Amino acid sequence: KSKIKKNKYYTCLMLSTYEERKGHLFLFKVIEHALNKLNNIKLSIYGDDSSNQIPKLKRYIISKKMHKNIKLNKFSENKYELLKNSDVLIVPSQSHESFGLVIIEAMSVGVPVIANNVGGIREVISSNKFGILVNKNSIRDFSNSLIKLLTNKTKRQKIIKNAKKHFNINFKASIISKKYFKEINK
């Protein structure tokens, strides 16, 4: 079931503002741990940096010698293109997540999600059937779950299939608009 790619990188994506609560440093520690077992991981992060976090995060990446594996980028309008070119979407938020729209967007294009079990994220994924939820304090569990998701094609395909079905039943615009209309007319 597990097969490590040769001469190809596993592409991980994080779409998020650069804020402490979003878990960038937690994710860097996860990637550092994962690279000890699977050295062909590339992580790209895209987001707004209104709080000027990128310089501090870059220093951390360089100090851990992960600058070839982790790239920090400014916000991009092309999120669906970024998602489609990724093997997994990572949501390492540590607190204050109200919903997790980016998770829904990943589900809509068939990209599996691994996320910390905080706030509204658990409402979107709701079980490890539609993505992988991990305890926000466990770098090791998150890293091991990420490696398993990247290398186990059967598990990835099952999550993708379940997530697409979950999206179509619960989150398509036509479904949400009907539910919203029904609520406001009560």
Backbone as JSON, one array per atom type, in Angstrom:
{
  "sequence": "KSKIKKNKYYTCLMLSTYEERKGHLFLFKVIEHALNKLNNIKLSIYGDDSSNQIPKLKRYIISKKMHKNIKLNKFSENKYELLKNSDVLIVPSQSHESFGLVIIEAMSVGVPVIANNVGGIREVISSNKFGILVNKNSIRDFSNSLIKLLTNKTKRQKIIKNAKKHFNINFKASIISKKYFKEINK",
  "N": [[0.81, -1.2, 0.0], [1.94, 1.24, 0.74], [4.11, 3.42, -0.89], [7.07, 4.94, -1.61], [7.76, 7.83, -3.37], [10.08, 8.22, -6.02], [12.51, 10.53, -7.02], [10.59, 12.48, -7.21], [8.7, 15.01, -5.75], [6.53, 15.15, -2.91], [3.89, 17.27, -2.76], [2.89, 19.66, -0.58], [0.47, 21.9, 0.68], [-0.35, 25.01, 2.14], [-2.81, 27.32, 2.72], [-3.21, 30.37, 3.96], [-3.5, 33.17, 6.18], [-0.64, 34.87, 7.45], [-0.35, 34.43, 10.56], [0.17, 33.93, 14.05], [-1.69, 32.16, 15.3], [-2.42, 30.48, 13.26], [-0.62, 28.43, 13.06], [1.97, 28.1, 11.85], [4.65, 27.7, 12.83], [4.28, 25.34, 14.3], [3.64, 23.65, 12.14], [6.09, 23.72, 10.74], [7.71, 22.3, 12.49], [6.43, 19.85, 12.32], [6.96, 19.2, 9.63], [9.75, 19.1, 9.74], [10.07, 16.85, 11.4], [8.81, 14.93, 9.76], [10.49, 14.94, 7.51], [12.64, 13.47, 8.36], [11.88, 10.9, 7.92], [10.79, 10.81, 5.4], [12.11, 12.19, 2.84], [11.39, 13.68, 0.61], [9.56, 15.88, 0.58], [7.79, 18.79, -0.18], [6.76, 21.92, 0.88], [4.55, 24.5, 0.33], [3.51, 27.71, 1.17], [0.94, 30.05, 1.06], [-0.24, 33.31, 1.49], [-1.66, 36.26, 3.07], [0.39, 38.73, 4.55], [-0.03, 40.68, 6.63], [0.7, 41.11, 9.25], [3.42, 41.01, 9.26], [4.96, 38.55, 9.48], [6.49, 36.88, 7.88], [9.39, 37.4, 7.64], [10.38, 36.51, 10.2], [9.54, 33.84, 10.17], [10.97, 32.89, 7.96], [13.6, 33.07, 8.93], [13.51, 31.08, 10.89], [13.07, 28.8, 9.29], [15.45, 28.74, 7.78], [17.31, 28.44, 9.87], [16.79, 25.83, 10.61], [17.55, 24.5, 8.41], [15.74, 23.96, 6.32], [15.1, 25.31, 4.06], [15.08, 24.47, 1.41], [12.92, 22.89, 1.3], [10.67, 24.23, 2.2], [8.65, 26.85, 1.19], [7.77, 30.21, 1.42], [5.18, 32.28, 0.46], [3.58, 35.15, -0.92], [0.09, 36.15, -0.81], [-2.06, 34.54, -3.15], [-4.2, 34.76, -5.92], [-4.89, 32.53, -7.31], [-5.97, 30.15, -6.04], [-7.37, 27.74, -6.57], [-5.94, 26.6, -8.63], [-3.49, 26.24, -7.34], [-4.3, 24.39, -5.39], [-5.11, 22.2, -7.03], [-2.65, 21.38, -7.97], [-1.44, 20.18, -5.85], [-0.58, 17.62, -3.48], [-1.68, 17.39, -0.99], [-3.63, 19.32, 1.3], [-2.76, 21.28, 4.03], [-3.81, 22.15, 7.23], [-2.83, 23.61, 9.88], [-3.86, 24.99, 12.09], [-3.92, 26.51, 15.32], [-5.73, 27.71, 17.02], [-8.89, 29.47, 17.28], [-10.41, 28.99, 14.85], [-13.03, 29.46, 12.8], [-14.54, 28.2, 10.75], [-13.3, 27.05, 8.3], [-13.12, 27.39, 5.42], [-11.27, 26.96, 3.33], [-10.84, 24.26, 3.48], [-13.22, 23.18, 2.5], [-13.01, 24.11, -0.1], [-10.79, 22.64, -0.95], [-11.85, 20.05, -0.79], [-13.72, 20.24, -2.84], [-12.22, 20.09, -5.17], [-10.97, 17.69, -5.01], [-8.73, 17.31, -3.27], [-7.01, 15.9, -0.65], [-7.24, 16.55, 2.9], [-5.38, 17.4, 5.78], [-5.64, 18.25, 9.11], [-5.51, 20.21, 12.14], [-7.45, 19.46, 14.99], [-9.37, 21.7, 15.76], [-11.68, 24.26, 16.72], [-14.04, 25.25, 14.24], [-13.11, 23.55, 12.29], [-13.4, 20.83, 12.82], [-16.09, 20.55, 12.38], [-16.37, 20.68, 9.66], [-14.75, 18.62, 8.58], [-15.41, 16.54, 10.3], [-14.97, 13.78, 10.79], [-12.44, 11.25, 10.48], [-13.02, 10.37, 8.03], [-13.5, 12.16, 5.94], [-11.24, 13.61, 5.74], [-8.18, 14.12, 7.52], [-8.05, 14.44, 10.95], [-6.14, 15.8, 13.57], [-4.77, 15.85, 16.87], [-4.06, 19.03, 18.17], [-1.71, 19.38, 19.59], [0.18, 17.47, 19.01], [2.96, 16.92, 17.43], [4.3, 14.66, 16.47], [2.17, 12.81, 15.92], [0.79, 14.27, 13.95], [2.77, 14.47, 11.98], [3.26, 11.72, 11.39], [0.72, 11.01, 10.47], [0.56, 12.66, 8.23], [2.65, 11.61, 6.63], [1.61, 9.03, 6.2], [-0.72, 9.68, 4.78], [0.38, 10.84, 2.48], [1.86, 8.73, 1.36], [0.28, 6.44, 1.19], [-1.59, 5.36, -1.17], [-4.12, 4.13, -1.45], [-5.49, 4.89, 0.89], [-5.49, 7.68, 0.51], [-7.06, 7.92, -1.84], [-9.51, 6.93, -0.92], [-10.21, 8.84, 1.03], [-10.38, 11.12, -0.62], [-12.52, 10.39, -2.33], [-14.63, 10.12, -0.44], [-14.65, 12.73, 0.62], [-15.3, 14.33, -1.61], [-17.9, 13.41, -2.1], [-19.1, 14.15, 0.32], [-18.8, 16.93, 0.11], [-20.45, 17.44, -2.15], [-22.96, 16.71, -1.15], [-23.32, 18.37, 1.07], [-22.11, 20.96, 0.81], [-22.17, 22.24, -1.69], [-22.89, 25.12, -3.67], [-25.58, 25.39, -4.5], [-26.93, 23.76, -2.66], [-26.26, 24.91, -0.16], [-27.32, 27.49, -0.49], [-30.08, 26.94, -0.6], [-30.49, 25.89, 1.98], [-29.82, 28.13, 3.51], [-31.74, 29.98, 2.64], [-34.03, 28.72, 3.57], [-33.59, 28.9, 6.36], [-33.6, 31.7, 6.83], [-36.21, 32.28, 6.31], [-37.75, 31.27, 8.32]],
  "CA": [[0.0, 0.0, 0.0], [2.78, 2.42, 0.82], [5.19, 3.46, -1.86], [7.74, 6.23, -1.58], [8.08, 8.32, -4.71], [11.5, 8.46, -6.31], [12.77, 11.68, -7.89], [9.45, 13.37, -7.28], [8.34, 15.52, -4.42], [5.16, 15.25, -2.44], [3.64, 18.7, -2.63], [1.96, 20.03, 0.49], [0.05, 23.29, 0.52], [-1.07, 25.7, 3.21], [-3.36, 28.6, 2.29], [-3.58, 30.98, 5.23], [-2.81, 34.39, 6.55], [0.52, 34.64, 8.33], [-0.65, 34.8, 11.94], [0.61, 32.87, 14.97], [-2.75, 31.19, 15.57], [-2.57, 29.59, 12.12], [0.22, 27.25, 13.31], [3.11, 27.93, 10.94], [5.79, 27.08, 13.53], [3.88, 23.95, 14.54], [3.78, 22.93, 10.87], [7.51, 23.57, 10.42], [8.19, 21.19, 13.33], [5.85, 18.64, 11.71], [7.72, 18.93, 8.4], [11.09, 18.68, 10.17], [9.93, 15.46, 11.85], [8.48, 14.1, 8.6], [11.65, 14.85, 6.62], [13.53, 12.42, 8.87], [11.4, 9.61, 7.41], [10.39, 10.96, 4.0], [12.85, 13.42, 2.54], [10.97, 14.34, -0.63], [8.37, 16.69, 0.85], [7.88, 20.24, -0.43], [5.65, 22.66, 1.44], [4.37, 25.88, -0.13], [2.52, 28.44, 1.93], [0.5, 31.28, 0.41], [-1.15, 34.07, 2.32], [-1.44, 37.68, 3.35], [1.32, 38.91, 5.67], [-0.25, 42.01, 7.18], [1.36, 41.23, 10.55], [4.87, 40.93, 9.01], [5.47, 37.31, 10.06], [7.36, 36.14, 6.95], [10.83, 37.43, 7.97], [10.64, 35.65, 11.36], [9.36, 32.45, 9.74], [12.11, 32.55, 7.08], [14.77, 32.83, 9.79], [13.34, 29.77, 11.5], [13.27, 27.79, 8.23], [16.89, 28.7, 7.48], [18.02, 27.89, 11.03], [16.56, 24.38, 10.63], [18.02, 23.98, 7.12], [14.6, 23.44, 5.56], [14.79, 26.3, 3.02], [14.84, 23.8, 0.13], [11.66, 22.15, 1.4], [9.55, 25.1, 2.58], [8.63, 28.15, 0.5], [6.76, 31.15, 1.88], [4.75, 33.11, -0.66], [2.51, 36.12, -0.68], [-1.24, 35.72, -1.21], [-2.27, 34.28, -4.57], [-5.61, 34.65, -6.35], [-5.06, 31.26, -8.02], [-6.0, 29.08, -5.04], [-7.81, 26.46, -7.12], [-4.8, 26.08, -9.39], [-2.54, 25.76, -6.33], [-4.87, 23.16, -4.82], [-5.08, 21.12, -8.02], [-1.26, 20.94, -8.15], [-0.93, 19.74, -4.55], [-0.96, 16.28, -3.03], [-2.44, 17.5, 0.25], [-3.77, 20.64, 1.93], [-2.48, 21.18, 5.45], [-4.4, 23.23, 8.03], [-2.27, 23.36, 11.22], [-4.33, 26.03, 13.0], [-3.81, 26.22, 16.74], [-6.9, 28.23, 17.74], [-9.77, 30.47, 16.66], [-10.87, 28.69, 13.49], [-14.49, 29.48, 12.84], [-15.19, 27.29, 9.81], [-12.38, 26.3, 7.45], [-13.56, 27.45, 4.02], [-10.25, 26.39, 2.45], [-11.03, 22.81, 3.5], [-14.31, 22.94, 1.56], [-12.47, 24.34, -1.44], [-9.95, 21.48, -1.28], [-12.76, 18.93, -1.04], [-14.4, 20.43, -4.12], [-11.33, 19.74, -6.29], [-10.39, 16.38, -4.78], [-7.44, 17.34, -2.58], [-7.21, 15.49, 0.73], [-6.88, 17.56, 3.91], [-4.99, 17.02, 7.13], [-5.83, 19.46, 9.9], [-5.64, 20.1, 13.59], [-8.84, 19.34, 15.45], [-9.71, 22.9, 16.52], [-12.77, 25.12, 16.27], [-14.96, 24.82, 13.21], [-12.51, 22.55, 11.39], [-13.99, 19.5, 13.1], [-17.43, 20.52, 11.81], [-16.25, 20.49, 8.2], [-14.22, 17.28, 8.33], [-16.28, 15.77, 11.2], [-14.39, 12.48, 11.14], [-11.31, 10.96, 9.61], [-13.57, 9.85, 6.78], [-13.46, 13.2, 4.92], [-9.93, 14.22, 5.89], [-7.56, 13.61, 8.74], [-8.0, 15.36, 12.08], [-5.07, 15.44, 14.5], [-4.68, 16.66, 18.08], [-3.23, 20.19, 17.87], [-0.47, 19.39, 20.37], [1.03, 16.33, 18.71], [3.8, 17.02, 16.23], [4.57, 13.3, 16.0], [0.96, 12.26, 15.31], [0.52, 15.01, 12.72], [3.79, 14.06, 11.02], [3.0, 10.34, 10.98], [-0.51, 11.02, 9.66], [0.92, 13.27, 6.94], [3.41, 10.62, 5.85], [0.68, 7.97, 5.78], [-1.61, 10.23, 3.76], [1.15, 11.05, 1.26], [2.43, 7.51, 0.78], [-0.7, 5.36, 1.06], [-2.5, 5.76, -2.26], [-5.46, 3.62, -1.18], [-6.08, 5.77, 1.91], [-5.71, 8.98, -0.13], [-8.19, 7.82, -2.76], [-10.73, 6.76, -0.13], [-10.53, 10.15, 1.6], [-10.79, 12.0, -1.73], [-13.86, 9.97, -2.74], [-15.57, 10.48, 0.63], [-14.7, 14.19, 0.75], [-16.07, 14.86, -2.75], [-19.3, 13.08, -1.85], [-19.48, 15.02, 1.45], [-18.93, 18.28, -0.45], [-21.63, 17.49, -3.02], [-24.18, 16.59, -0.36], [-23.44, 19.37, 2.12], [-21.48, 22.27, 0.65], [-22.33, 22.87, -3.01], [-23.57, 26.42, -3.56], [-27.03, 25.2, -4.62], [-27.39, 23.16, -1.4], [-26.1, 25.91, 0.9], [-28.27, 28.6, -0.69], [-31.41, 26.45, -0.2], [-30.51, 25.81, 3.44], [-29.79, 29.5, 4.01], [-33.06, 30.55, 2.35], [-34.97, 28.09, 4.5], [-33.33, 29.45, 7.69], [-34.02, 33.1, 6.96], [-37.66, 32.36, 6.15], [-38.42, 30.57, 9.43]],
  "C": [[0.86, 1.26, 0.0], [3.91, 2.33, -0.19], [5.79, 4.85, -1.84], [8.12, 6.62, -3.0], [9.58, 8.49, -4.85], [11.61, 9.6, -7.29], [11.56, 12.58, -8.08], [9.09, 13.78, -5.86], [6.85, 15.38, -4.16], [4.92, 16.73, -2.18], [2.53, 18.95, -1.61], [1.68, 21.52, 0.36], [-0.65, 23.77, 1.79], [-1.51, 27.04, 2.65], [-3.91, 29.3, 3.52], [-2.88, 32.31, 5.41], [-1.64, 34.03, 7.46], [0.22, 35.25, 9.69], [-0.25, 33.64, 12.83], [-0.42, 31.78, 15.16], [-2.95, 30.18, 14.44], [-1.62, 28.4, 12.16], [1.4, 27.04, 12.38], [4.29, 27.24, 11.64], [5.5, 25.63, 13.89], [4.09, 23.13, 13.27], [5.25, 22.73, 10.5], [8.12, 22.43, 11.23], [7.67, 19.86, 12.81], [6.67, 18.24, 10.49], [9.13, 18.46, 8.75], [11.07, 17.22, 10.62], [9.68, 14.52, 10.67], [9.68, 13.91, 7.68], [12.67, 13.82, 7.1], [13.14, 11.05, 8.33], [11.12, 9.64, 5.91], [10.98, 12.28, 3.51], [12.42, 14.15, 1.27], [9.63, 15.07, -0.46], [8.68, 18.15, 0.54], [6.61, 20.87, 0.11], [5.67, 24.08, 0.88], [3.25, 26.51, 0.67], [2.23, 29.74, 1.2], [-0.44, 32.0, 1.36], [-0.76, 35.52, 2.46], [-0.55, 37.79, 4.58], [1.18, 40.3, 6.28], [0.4, 42.19, 8.55], [2.87, 41.03, 10.47], [5.54, 39.72, 9.68], [6.52, 36.62, 9.18], [8.84, 36.22, 7.31], [11.2, 36.51, 9.15], [10.54, 34.18, 10.97], [10.51, 32.0, 8.84], [13.36, 32.27, 7.9], [14.69, 31.45, 10.44], [13.63, 28.66, 10.48], [14.75, 27.63, 7.91], [17.66, 28.08, 8.63], [17.87, 26.37, 11.11], [16.95, 23.71, 9.31], [16.91, 23.33, 6.31], [14.22, 24.37, 4.41], [14.59, 25.67, 1.64], [13.49, 23.08, 0.12], [10.45, 23.03, 1.68], [9.7, 26.45, 1.89], [7.47, 28.99, 1.02], [6.46, 32.12, 0.75], [3.68, 34.08, -0.21], [1.18, 35.51, -1.16], [-1.33, 35.55, -2.72], [-3.77, 34.15, -4.85], [-5.91, 33.27, -6.94], [-5.14, 30.07, -7.08], [-6.44, 27.74, -5.62], [-6.71, 25.81, -7.96], [-3.75, 25.51, -8.42], [-3.03, 24.45, -5.72], [-4.75, 21.99, -5.78], [-3.67, 20.56, -8.23], [-0.62, 20.45, -6.85], [-1.4, 18.32, -4.25], [-1.84, 16.33, -1.79], [-2.51, 18.96, 0.69], [-3.58, 20.44, 3.42], [-3.06, 22.41, 6.15], [-3.97, 23.01, 9.49], [-2.72, 24.36, 12.29], [-4.28, 25.57, 14.45], [-5.02, 26.7, 17.54], [-7.71, 29.14, 16.83], [-10.08, 30.22, 15.19], [-12.38, 28.59, 13.52], [-15.12, 28.43, 11.92], [-14.21, 26.47, 8.98], [-12.82, 26.23, 6.01], [-12.55, 26.79, 3.08], [-10.36, 24.86, 2.41], [-12.13, 22.42, 2.52], [-13.81, 23.1, 0.13], [-11.58, 23.18, -1.87], [-10.82, 20.27, -1.59], [-13.38, 19.03, -2.43], [-13.54, 20.04, -5.32], [-10.58, 18.43, -6.05], [-9.0, 16.38, -4.18], [-7.69, 16.95, -1.13], [-6.65, 16.53, 1.7], [-6.44, 16.86, 5.19], [-4.99, 18.3, 7.95], [-5.81, 19.17, 11.39], [-7.11, 20.18, 13.97], [-9.19, 20.52, 16.36], [-10.9, 23.61, 15.88], [-13.68, 24.47, 15.24], [-14.4, 23.8, 12.23], [-13.17, 21.2, 11.58], [-15.42, 19.4, 12.57], [-17.41, 20.24, 10.32], [-15.78, 19.07, 7.89], [-15.04, 16.25, 9.1], [-15.82, 14.36, 11.55], [-13.2, 12.27, 10.22], [-11.75, 10.34, 8.29], [-13.41, 10.86, 5.64], [-12.12, 13.94, 4.88], [-9.34, 13.65, 7.16], [-7.5, 14.72, 9.77], [-6.96, 14.87, 13.08], [-5.14, 16.37, 15.7], [-3.68, 17.8, 17.85], [-1.89, 20.21, 18.6], [0.52, 18.3, 19.97], [1.75, 16.45, 17.37], [4.02, 15.64, 15.63], [3.35, 12.7, 15.3], [0.64, 12.94, 13.99], [1.5, 14.56, 11.63], [3.54, 12.65, 10.5], [1.75, 10.24, 10.11], [-0.25, 11.62, 8.29], [1.67, 12.28, 6.07], [2.5, 9.52, 5.33], [-0.23, 8.46, 4.66], [-0.87, 10.41, 2.42], [1.54, 9.74, 0.58], [1.44, 6.37, 0.57], [-1.78, 5.78, 0.06], [-3.93, 5.31, -2.01], [-6.18, 4.52, -0.17], [-6.4, 7.14, 1.31], [-6.96, 8.94, -1.0], [-9.52, 7.67, -2.02], [-11.16, 8.09, 0.48], [-11.03, 11.1, 0.52], [-12.22, 11.67, -2.15], [-14.9, 10.39, -1.7], [-15.74, 11.99, 0.75], [-15.49, 14.82, -0.4], [-17.56, 14.61, -2.56], [-19.85, 13.98, -0.74], [-19.69, 16.46, 0.96], [-20.22, 18.39, -1.26], [-22.95, 17.43, -2.25], [-24.39, 17.8, 0.56], [-22.99, 20.79, 1.78], [-21.57, 22.9, -0.73], [-23.15, 24.14, -2.84], [-25.09, 26.26, -3.63], [-27.63, 24.63, -3.33], [-27.37, 24.21, -0.29], [-27.12, 27.04, 0.73], [-29.69, 28.19, -0.32], [-31.54, 26.38, 1.32], [-30.58, 27.21, 4.05], [-31.17, 30.16, 3.81], [-34.11, 30.01, 3.31], [-34.82, 28.67, 5.91], [-33.84, 30.88, 7.83], [-35.53, 33.28, 6.82], [-38.42, 31.61, 7.25], [-39.28, 31.55, 10.2]]
}
